Short mmCIF file of C-alpha atoms in Angstrom, two decimals:
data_model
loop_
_atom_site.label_atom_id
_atom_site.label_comp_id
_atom_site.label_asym_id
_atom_site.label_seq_id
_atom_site.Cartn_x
_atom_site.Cartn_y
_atom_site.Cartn_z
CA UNK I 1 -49.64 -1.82 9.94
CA UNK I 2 -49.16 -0.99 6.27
CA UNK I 3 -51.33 1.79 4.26
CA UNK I 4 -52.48 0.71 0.51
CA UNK I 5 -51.75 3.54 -2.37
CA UNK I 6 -55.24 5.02 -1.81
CA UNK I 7 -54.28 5.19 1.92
CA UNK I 8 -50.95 6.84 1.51
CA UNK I 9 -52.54 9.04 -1.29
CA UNK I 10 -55.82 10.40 1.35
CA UNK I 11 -53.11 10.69 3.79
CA UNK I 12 -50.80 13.01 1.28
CA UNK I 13 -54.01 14.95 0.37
CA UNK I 14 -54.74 15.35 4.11
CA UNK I 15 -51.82 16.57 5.54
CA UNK I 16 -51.03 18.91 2.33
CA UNK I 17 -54.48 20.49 2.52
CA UNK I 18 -53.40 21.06 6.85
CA UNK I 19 -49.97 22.83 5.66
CA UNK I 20 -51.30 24.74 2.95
CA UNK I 21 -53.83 26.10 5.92
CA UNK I 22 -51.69 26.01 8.45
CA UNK I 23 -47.68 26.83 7.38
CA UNK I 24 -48.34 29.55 3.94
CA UNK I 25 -45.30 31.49 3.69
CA UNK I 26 -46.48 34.45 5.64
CA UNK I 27 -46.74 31.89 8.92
CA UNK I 28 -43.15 30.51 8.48
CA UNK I 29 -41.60 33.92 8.07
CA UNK I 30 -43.38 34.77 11.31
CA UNK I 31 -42.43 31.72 13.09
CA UNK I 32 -38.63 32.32 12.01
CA UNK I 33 -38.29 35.12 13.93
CA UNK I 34 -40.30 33.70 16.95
CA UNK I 35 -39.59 31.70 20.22
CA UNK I 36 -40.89 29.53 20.68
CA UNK I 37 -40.18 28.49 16.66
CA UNK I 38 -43.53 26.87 16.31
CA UNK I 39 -47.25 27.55 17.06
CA UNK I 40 -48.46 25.28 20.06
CA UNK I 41 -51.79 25.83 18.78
CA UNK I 42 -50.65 24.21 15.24
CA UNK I 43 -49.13 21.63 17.01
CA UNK I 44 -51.75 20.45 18.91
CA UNK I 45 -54.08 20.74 16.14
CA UNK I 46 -51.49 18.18 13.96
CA UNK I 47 -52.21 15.58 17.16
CA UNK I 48 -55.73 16.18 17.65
CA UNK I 49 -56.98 15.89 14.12
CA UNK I 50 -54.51 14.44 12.46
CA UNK I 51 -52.81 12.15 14.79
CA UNK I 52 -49.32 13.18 13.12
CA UNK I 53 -47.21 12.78 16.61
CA UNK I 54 -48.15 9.05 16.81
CA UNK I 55 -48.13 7.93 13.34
CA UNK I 56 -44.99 5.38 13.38
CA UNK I 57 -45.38 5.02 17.04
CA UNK I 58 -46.64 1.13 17.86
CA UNK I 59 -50.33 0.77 18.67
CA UNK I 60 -48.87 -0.75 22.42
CA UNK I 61 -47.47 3.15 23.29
CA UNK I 62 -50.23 5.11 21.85
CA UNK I 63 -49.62 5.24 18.48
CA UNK I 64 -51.11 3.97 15.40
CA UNK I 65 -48.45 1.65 14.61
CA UNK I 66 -47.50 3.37 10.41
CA UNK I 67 -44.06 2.26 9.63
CA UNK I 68 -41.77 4.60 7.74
CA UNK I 69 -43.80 4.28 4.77
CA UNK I 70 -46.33 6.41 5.70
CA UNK I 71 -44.15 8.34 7.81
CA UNK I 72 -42.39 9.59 4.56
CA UNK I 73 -45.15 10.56 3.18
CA UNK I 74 -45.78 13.01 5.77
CA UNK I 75 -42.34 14.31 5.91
CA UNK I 76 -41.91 14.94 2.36
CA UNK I 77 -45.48 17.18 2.70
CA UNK I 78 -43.47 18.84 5.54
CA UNK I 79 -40.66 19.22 3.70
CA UNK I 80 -42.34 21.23 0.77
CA UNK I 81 -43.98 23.36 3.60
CA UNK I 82 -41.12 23.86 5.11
CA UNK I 83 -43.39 23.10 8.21
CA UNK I 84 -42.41 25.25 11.60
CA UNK I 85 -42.74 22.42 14.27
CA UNK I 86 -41.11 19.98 16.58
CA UNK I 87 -42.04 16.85 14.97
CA UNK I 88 -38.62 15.99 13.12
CA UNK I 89 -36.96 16.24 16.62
CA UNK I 90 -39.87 14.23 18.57
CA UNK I 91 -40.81 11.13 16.37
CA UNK I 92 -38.14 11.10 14.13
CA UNK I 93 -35.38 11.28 16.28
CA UNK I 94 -35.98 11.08 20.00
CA UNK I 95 -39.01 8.13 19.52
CA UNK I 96 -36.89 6.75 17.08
CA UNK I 97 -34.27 6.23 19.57
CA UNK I 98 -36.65 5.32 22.62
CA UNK I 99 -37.82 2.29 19.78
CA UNK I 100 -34.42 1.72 19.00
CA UNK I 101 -32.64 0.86 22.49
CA UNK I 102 -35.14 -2.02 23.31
CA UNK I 103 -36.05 0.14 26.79
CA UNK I 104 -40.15 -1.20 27.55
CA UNK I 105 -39.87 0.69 30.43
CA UNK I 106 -38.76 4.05 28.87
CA UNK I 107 -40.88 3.69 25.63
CA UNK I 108 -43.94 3.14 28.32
CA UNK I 109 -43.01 5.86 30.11
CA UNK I 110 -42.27 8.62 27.26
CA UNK I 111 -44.07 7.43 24.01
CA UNK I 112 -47.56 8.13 25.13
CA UNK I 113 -47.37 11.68 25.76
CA UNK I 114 -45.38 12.01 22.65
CA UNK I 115 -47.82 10.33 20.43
CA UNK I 116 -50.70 12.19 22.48
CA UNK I 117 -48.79 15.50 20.51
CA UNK I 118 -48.21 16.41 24.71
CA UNK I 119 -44.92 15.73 25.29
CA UNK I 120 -41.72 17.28 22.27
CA UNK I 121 -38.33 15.57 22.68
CA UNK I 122 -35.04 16.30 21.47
CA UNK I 123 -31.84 13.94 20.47
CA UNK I 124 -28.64 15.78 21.89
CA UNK I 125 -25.45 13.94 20.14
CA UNK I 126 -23.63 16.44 17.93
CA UNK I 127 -21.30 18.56 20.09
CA UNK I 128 -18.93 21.57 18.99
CA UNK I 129 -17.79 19.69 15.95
CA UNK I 130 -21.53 18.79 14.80
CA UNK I 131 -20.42 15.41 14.64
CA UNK I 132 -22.84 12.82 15.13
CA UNK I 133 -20.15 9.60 15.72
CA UNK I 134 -20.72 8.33 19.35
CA UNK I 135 -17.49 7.58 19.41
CA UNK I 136 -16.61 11.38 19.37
CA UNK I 137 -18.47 12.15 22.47
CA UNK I 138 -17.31 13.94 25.29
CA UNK I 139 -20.11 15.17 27.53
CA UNK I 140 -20.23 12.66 30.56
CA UNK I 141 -22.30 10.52 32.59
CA UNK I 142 -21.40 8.98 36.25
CA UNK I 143 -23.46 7.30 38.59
CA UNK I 144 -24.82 9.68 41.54
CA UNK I 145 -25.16 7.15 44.12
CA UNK I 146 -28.61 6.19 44.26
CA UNK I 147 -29.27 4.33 41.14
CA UNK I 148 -29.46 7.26 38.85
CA UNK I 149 -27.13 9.03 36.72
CA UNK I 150 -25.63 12.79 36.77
CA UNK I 151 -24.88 14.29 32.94
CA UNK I 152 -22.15 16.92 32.98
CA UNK I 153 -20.83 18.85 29.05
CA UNK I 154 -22.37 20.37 26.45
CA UNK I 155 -24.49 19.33 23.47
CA UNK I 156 -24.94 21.82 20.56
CA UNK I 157 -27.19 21.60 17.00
CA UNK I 158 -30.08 19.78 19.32
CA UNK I 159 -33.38 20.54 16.90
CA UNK I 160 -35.84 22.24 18.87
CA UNK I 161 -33.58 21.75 22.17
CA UNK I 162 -34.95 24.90 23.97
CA UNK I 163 -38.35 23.77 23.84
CA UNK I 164 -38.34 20.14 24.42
CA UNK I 165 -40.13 18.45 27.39
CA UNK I 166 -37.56 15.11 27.41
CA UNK I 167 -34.45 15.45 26.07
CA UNK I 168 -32.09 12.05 25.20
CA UNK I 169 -28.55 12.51 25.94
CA UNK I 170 -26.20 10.59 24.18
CA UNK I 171 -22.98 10.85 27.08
CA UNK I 172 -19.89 8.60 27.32
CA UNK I 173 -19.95 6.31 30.67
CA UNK I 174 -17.23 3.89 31.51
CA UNK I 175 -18.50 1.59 29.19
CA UNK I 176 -18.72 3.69 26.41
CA UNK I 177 -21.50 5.54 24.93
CA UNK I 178 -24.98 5.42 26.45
CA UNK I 179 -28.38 6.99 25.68
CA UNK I 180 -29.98 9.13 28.84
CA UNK I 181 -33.29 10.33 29.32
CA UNK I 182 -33.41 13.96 30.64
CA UNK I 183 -36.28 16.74 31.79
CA UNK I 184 -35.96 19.69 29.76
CA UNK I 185 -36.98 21.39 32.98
CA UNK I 186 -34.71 19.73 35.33
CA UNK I 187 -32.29 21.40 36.88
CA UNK I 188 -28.81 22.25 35.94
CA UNK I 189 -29.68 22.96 31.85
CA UNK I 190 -28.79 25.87 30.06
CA UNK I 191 -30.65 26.21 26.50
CA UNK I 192 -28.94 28.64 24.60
CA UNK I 193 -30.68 29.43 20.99
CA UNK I 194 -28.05 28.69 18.38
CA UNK I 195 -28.22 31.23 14.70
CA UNK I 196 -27.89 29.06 12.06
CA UNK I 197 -28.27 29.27 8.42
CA UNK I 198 -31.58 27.44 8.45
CA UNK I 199 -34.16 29.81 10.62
CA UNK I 200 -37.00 27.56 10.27
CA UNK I 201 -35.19 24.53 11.78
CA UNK I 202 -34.74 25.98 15.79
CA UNK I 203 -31.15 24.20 16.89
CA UNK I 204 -29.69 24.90 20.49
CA UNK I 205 -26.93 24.78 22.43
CA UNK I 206 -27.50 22.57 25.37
CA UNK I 207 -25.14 22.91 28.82
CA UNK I 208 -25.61 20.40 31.58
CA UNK I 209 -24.53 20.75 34.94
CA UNK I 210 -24.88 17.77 37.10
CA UNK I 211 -28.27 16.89 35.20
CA UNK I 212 -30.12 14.05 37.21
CA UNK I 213 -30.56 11.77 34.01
CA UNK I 214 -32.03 8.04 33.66
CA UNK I 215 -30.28 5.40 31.62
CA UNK I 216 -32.34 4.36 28.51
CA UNK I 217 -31.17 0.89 27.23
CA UNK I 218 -27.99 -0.93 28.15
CA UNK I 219 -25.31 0.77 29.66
CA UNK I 220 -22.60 1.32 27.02
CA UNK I 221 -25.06 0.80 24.02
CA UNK I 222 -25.06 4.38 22.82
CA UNK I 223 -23.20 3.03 19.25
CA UNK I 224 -25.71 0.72 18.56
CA UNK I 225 -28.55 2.71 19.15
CA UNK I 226 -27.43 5.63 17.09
CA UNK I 227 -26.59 3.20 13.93
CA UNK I 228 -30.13 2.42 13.86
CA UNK I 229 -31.01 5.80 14.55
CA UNK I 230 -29.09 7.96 11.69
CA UNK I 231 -30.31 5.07 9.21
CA UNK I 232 -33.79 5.81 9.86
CA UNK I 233 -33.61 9.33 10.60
CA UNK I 234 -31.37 9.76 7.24
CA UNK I 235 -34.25 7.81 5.37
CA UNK I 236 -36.95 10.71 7.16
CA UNK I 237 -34.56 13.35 6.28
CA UNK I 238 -34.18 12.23 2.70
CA UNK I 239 -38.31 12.24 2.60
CA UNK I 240 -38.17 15.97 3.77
CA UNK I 241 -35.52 16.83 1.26
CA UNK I 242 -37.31 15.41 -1.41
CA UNK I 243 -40.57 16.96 -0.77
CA UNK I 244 -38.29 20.49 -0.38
CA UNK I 245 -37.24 19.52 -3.67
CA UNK I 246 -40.18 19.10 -5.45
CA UNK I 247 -41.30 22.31 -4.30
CA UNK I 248 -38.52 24.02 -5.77
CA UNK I 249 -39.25 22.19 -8.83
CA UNK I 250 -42.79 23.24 -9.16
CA UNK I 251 -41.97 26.88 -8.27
CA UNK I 252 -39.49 27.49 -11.33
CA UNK I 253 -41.61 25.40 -13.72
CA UNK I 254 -44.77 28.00 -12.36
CA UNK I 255 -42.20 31.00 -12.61
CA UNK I 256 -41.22 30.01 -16.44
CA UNK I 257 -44.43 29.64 -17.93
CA UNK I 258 -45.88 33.26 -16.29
CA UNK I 259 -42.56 34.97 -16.22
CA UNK I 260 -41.92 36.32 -19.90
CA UNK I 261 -39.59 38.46 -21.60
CA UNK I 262 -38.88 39.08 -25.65
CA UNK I 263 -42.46 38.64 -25.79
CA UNK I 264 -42.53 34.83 -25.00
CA UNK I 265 -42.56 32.54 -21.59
CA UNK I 266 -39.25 32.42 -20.51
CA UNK I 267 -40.01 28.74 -20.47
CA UNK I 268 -39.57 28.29 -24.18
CA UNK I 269 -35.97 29.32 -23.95
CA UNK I 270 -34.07 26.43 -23.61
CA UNK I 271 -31.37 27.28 -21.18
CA UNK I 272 -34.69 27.27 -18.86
CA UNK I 273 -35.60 24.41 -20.31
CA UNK I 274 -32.83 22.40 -19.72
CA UNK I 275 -32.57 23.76 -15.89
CA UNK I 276 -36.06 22.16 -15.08
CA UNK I 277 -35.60 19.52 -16.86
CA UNK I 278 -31.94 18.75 -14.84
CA UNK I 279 -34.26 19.61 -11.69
CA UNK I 280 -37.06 16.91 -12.83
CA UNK I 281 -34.42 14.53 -12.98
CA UNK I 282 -33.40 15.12 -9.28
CA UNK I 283 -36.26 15.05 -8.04
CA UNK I 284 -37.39 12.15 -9.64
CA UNK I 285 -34.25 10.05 -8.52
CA UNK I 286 -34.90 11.86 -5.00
CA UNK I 287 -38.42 10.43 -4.55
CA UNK I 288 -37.73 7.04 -5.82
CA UNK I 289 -34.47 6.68 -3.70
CA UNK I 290 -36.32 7.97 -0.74
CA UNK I 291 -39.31 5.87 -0.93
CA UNK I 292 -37.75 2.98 -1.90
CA UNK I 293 -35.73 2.82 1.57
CA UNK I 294 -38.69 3.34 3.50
CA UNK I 295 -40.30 0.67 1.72
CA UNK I 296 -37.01 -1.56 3.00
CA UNK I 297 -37.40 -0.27 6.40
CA UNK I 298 -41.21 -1.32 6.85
CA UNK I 299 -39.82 -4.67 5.23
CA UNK I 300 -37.16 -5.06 8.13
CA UNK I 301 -34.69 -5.50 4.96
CA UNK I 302 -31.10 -6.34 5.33
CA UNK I 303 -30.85 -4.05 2.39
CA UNK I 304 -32.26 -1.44 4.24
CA UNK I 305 -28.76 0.48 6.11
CA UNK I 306 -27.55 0.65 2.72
CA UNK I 307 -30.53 2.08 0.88
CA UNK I 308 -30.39 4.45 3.67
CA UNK I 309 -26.96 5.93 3.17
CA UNK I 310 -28.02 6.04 -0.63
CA UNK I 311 -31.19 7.74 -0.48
CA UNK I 312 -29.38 10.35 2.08
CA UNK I 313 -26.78 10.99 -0.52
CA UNK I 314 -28.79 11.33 -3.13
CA UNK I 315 -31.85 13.55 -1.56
CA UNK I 316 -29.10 15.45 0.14
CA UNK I 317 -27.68 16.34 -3.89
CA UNK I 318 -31.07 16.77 -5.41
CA UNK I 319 -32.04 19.40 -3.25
CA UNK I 320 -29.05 21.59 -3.14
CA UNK I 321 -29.57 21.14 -7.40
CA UNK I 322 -33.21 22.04 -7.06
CA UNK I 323 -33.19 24.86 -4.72
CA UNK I 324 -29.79 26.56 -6.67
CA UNK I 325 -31.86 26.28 -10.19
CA UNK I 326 -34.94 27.34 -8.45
CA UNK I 327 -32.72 30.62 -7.31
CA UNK I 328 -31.52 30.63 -11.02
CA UNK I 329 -35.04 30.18 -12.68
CA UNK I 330 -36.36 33.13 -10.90
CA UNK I 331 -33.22 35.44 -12.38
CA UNK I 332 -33.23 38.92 -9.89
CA UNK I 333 -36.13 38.11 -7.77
CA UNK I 334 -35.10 34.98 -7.04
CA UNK I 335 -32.05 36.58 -4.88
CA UNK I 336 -33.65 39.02 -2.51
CA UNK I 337 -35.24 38.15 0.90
CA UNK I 338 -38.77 38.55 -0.20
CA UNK I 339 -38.97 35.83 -2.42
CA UNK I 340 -39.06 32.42 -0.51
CA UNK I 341 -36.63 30.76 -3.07
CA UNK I 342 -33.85 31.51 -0.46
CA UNK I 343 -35.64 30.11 2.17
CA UNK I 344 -35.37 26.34 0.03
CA UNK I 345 -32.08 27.06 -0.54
CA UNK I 346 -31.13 27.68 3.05
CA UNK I 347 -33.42 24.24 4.49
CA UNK I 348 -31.38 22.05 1.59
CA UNK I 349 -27.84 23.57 2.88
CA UNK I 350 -28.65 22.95 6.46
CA UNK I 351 -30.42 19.22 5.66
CA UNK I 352 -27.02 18.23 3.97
CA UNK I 353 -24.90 19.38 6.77
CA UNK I 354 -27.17 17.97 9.14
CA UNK I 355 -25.70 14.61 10.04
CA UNK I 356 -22.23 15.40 9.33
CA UNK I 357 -22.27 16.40 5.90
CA UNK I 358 -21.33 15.02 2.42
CA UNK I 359 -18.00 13.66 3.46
CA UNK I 360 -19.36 12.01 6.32
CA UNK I 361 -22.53 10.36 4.79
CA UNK I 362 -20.74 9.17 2.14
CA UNK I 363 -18.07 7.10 4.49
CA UNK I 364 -21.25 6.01 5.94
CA UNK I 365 -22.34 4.39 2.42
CA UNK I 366 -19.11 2.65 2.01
CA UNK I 367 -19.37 1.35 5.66
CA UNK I 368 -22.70 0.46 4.86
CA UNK I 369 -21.58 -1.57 1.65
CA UNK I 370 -18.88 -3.19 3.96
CA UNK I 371 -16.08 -1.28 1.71
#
């Protein structure tokens, strides 16, 4: 199912008037220094009202059956809110990869509750490193005996991994890397809280210890999941970044008409000029780079991996731009803790490191471009 422009635009307009109500700065500084790192009562409001858990799930698991589309348009609203909650970990990444392994049995068993808004799920990949290659996985999974699966190692930078109820395990069997499906209350798991630079994105630092776990997808398929997996979770990460961005934007461009010294908006000087207008440019190639891939992805494009890995790199660079002028735009203020600038600054640092980082997302373009 495919929204029309007034669709997508009522939908914006919903979720933006939600945020603005629900995540104002005053709640996100709160929630940083919270655990856990969201408000279950905002959460459950987003499912109840506005059915944000089940968006892109299909209509056959709960969900209303959006494509990525519509799913960017929510992100990038989430983005500029710098929304406190565990939906980038539950539908971007862990339903994403449910979808992704071709499991009927697991997506009818998990997707339900998580596009009910009942059940938050993590994706545990990256390990000390922060790599997210399958290939460079070391935590392990062996058969116990009975038809199930025991998960032994450590996972770390898993988004919201101390408060998820299902947590998928990417863990190296004999026949290479596999996805798991594991209860975040089972047994054997240590969540550790990780400090990072980004305090309103909660990461952990997962250890398992003979973890019953049940295989999601072929044994051994791990790669092929997470290919699909990092292209559409780069495209929903770009969205977020871009909506960050055009925050920052509209926060320097507000600063530099109000904000005036020598008798005259500091906006008429053109040094401030020509920052906004580098910004503007950003954000403009942001948005269009962005959208454009999820437009390929609802298409089922061949295109599609490759607009990806663009519209990663180039969200990825607009918002580090944005969120440094923003800093610059606001002169003195701009650097202490009370202003919010540095809390932009800190989401676009932690966004482009997410997946591995500028050297690593790049490769991924020239893979993706078969160079």
């Amino acid at each position: 199912m495919t929204a029309d422009e007034s669709e997508l635009q009522e939908l914006r307009v919903s979720v933006r008037e939600f945020l603005e109500a629900k995540s104002p700065e005053e709640a996100v500084r709160k929630l940083m220094e919270s655990e856990p790192r969201f408000d279950p009562a905002v959460w459950a409001q987003a499912a109840d009202q506005l059915r944000l858990p089940g968006l892109a799930i299909p209509e056959e698991y709960g969900g209303d059956g959006f494509g990525a589309v519509e799913l960017g348009v929510v992100l990038e609203e989430m983005g500029r809110a710098l929304f406190c909650a565990p939906f980038f970990a539950t539908v971007v990444l862990a339903a994403q990869a449910l979808l992704a392994s071709g499991d009927r049995e697991a997506c009818a068993r998990h997707l339900p509750g998580i596009a009910a808004g009942r059940t938050t799920a993590a994706l545990a990949v990256a390990e000390d490193s922060g790599s997210w290659d399958p290939a460079l996985v070391s935590v392990r999974a062996v058969p116990d005996g009975d038809g199930g699966w025991t998960v032994r190692g450590r996972k770390c930078f898993v988004i919201d991994g101390t408060t998820a109820d299902l947590i998928l395990v990417v863990a190296r069997t004999v026949a290479g890397p596999a996805l798991f499906a594991v209860d975040g209350a089972a047994t054997g798991i240590a969540a550790e809280p990780m400090e990072t630079l980004d305090a309103t994105r909660a990461m952990a630092r997962l250890t398992f210890d003979a973890v019953p776990a049940t295989l999601v997808g072929a044994d051994g398929a791990g790669g092929r999941i997470m290919a699909k997996v990092l292209d559409i979770a780069s495209v929903g990460l770009a969205a977020e970044q871009a909506g960050g961005a055009r925050r920052c934007l509209e926060m320097s461009t507000d600063h530099a008409r109000v904000r005036h010294q020598f008798g005259r908006p500091i906006g008429s000087f053109q040094a401030v000029k020509h920052k906004c207008a580098d910004m503007l440019v950003q954000v403009e190639l942001a948005e269009a780079s962005s959208r454009e891939a999820a437009r390929l992805a609802t298409e089922g494009s061949p295109d599609f991996p490759v607009a990806a890995a663009v519209a990663h790199a180039c969200c990825s660079r607009a918002y580090m731009v944005a969120a440094m002028e923003n800093i610059q735009v606001h002169g003195g203020i701009g650097f202490t803790w009370e202003h919010p600038a540095h809390l932009y600054f800190r989401r676009a640092k932690s966004s482009q490191l997410l997946f591995g980082g500028p050297a690593v997302y790049h490769e991924r373009l020239l893979d993706r471009l078969g160079i």
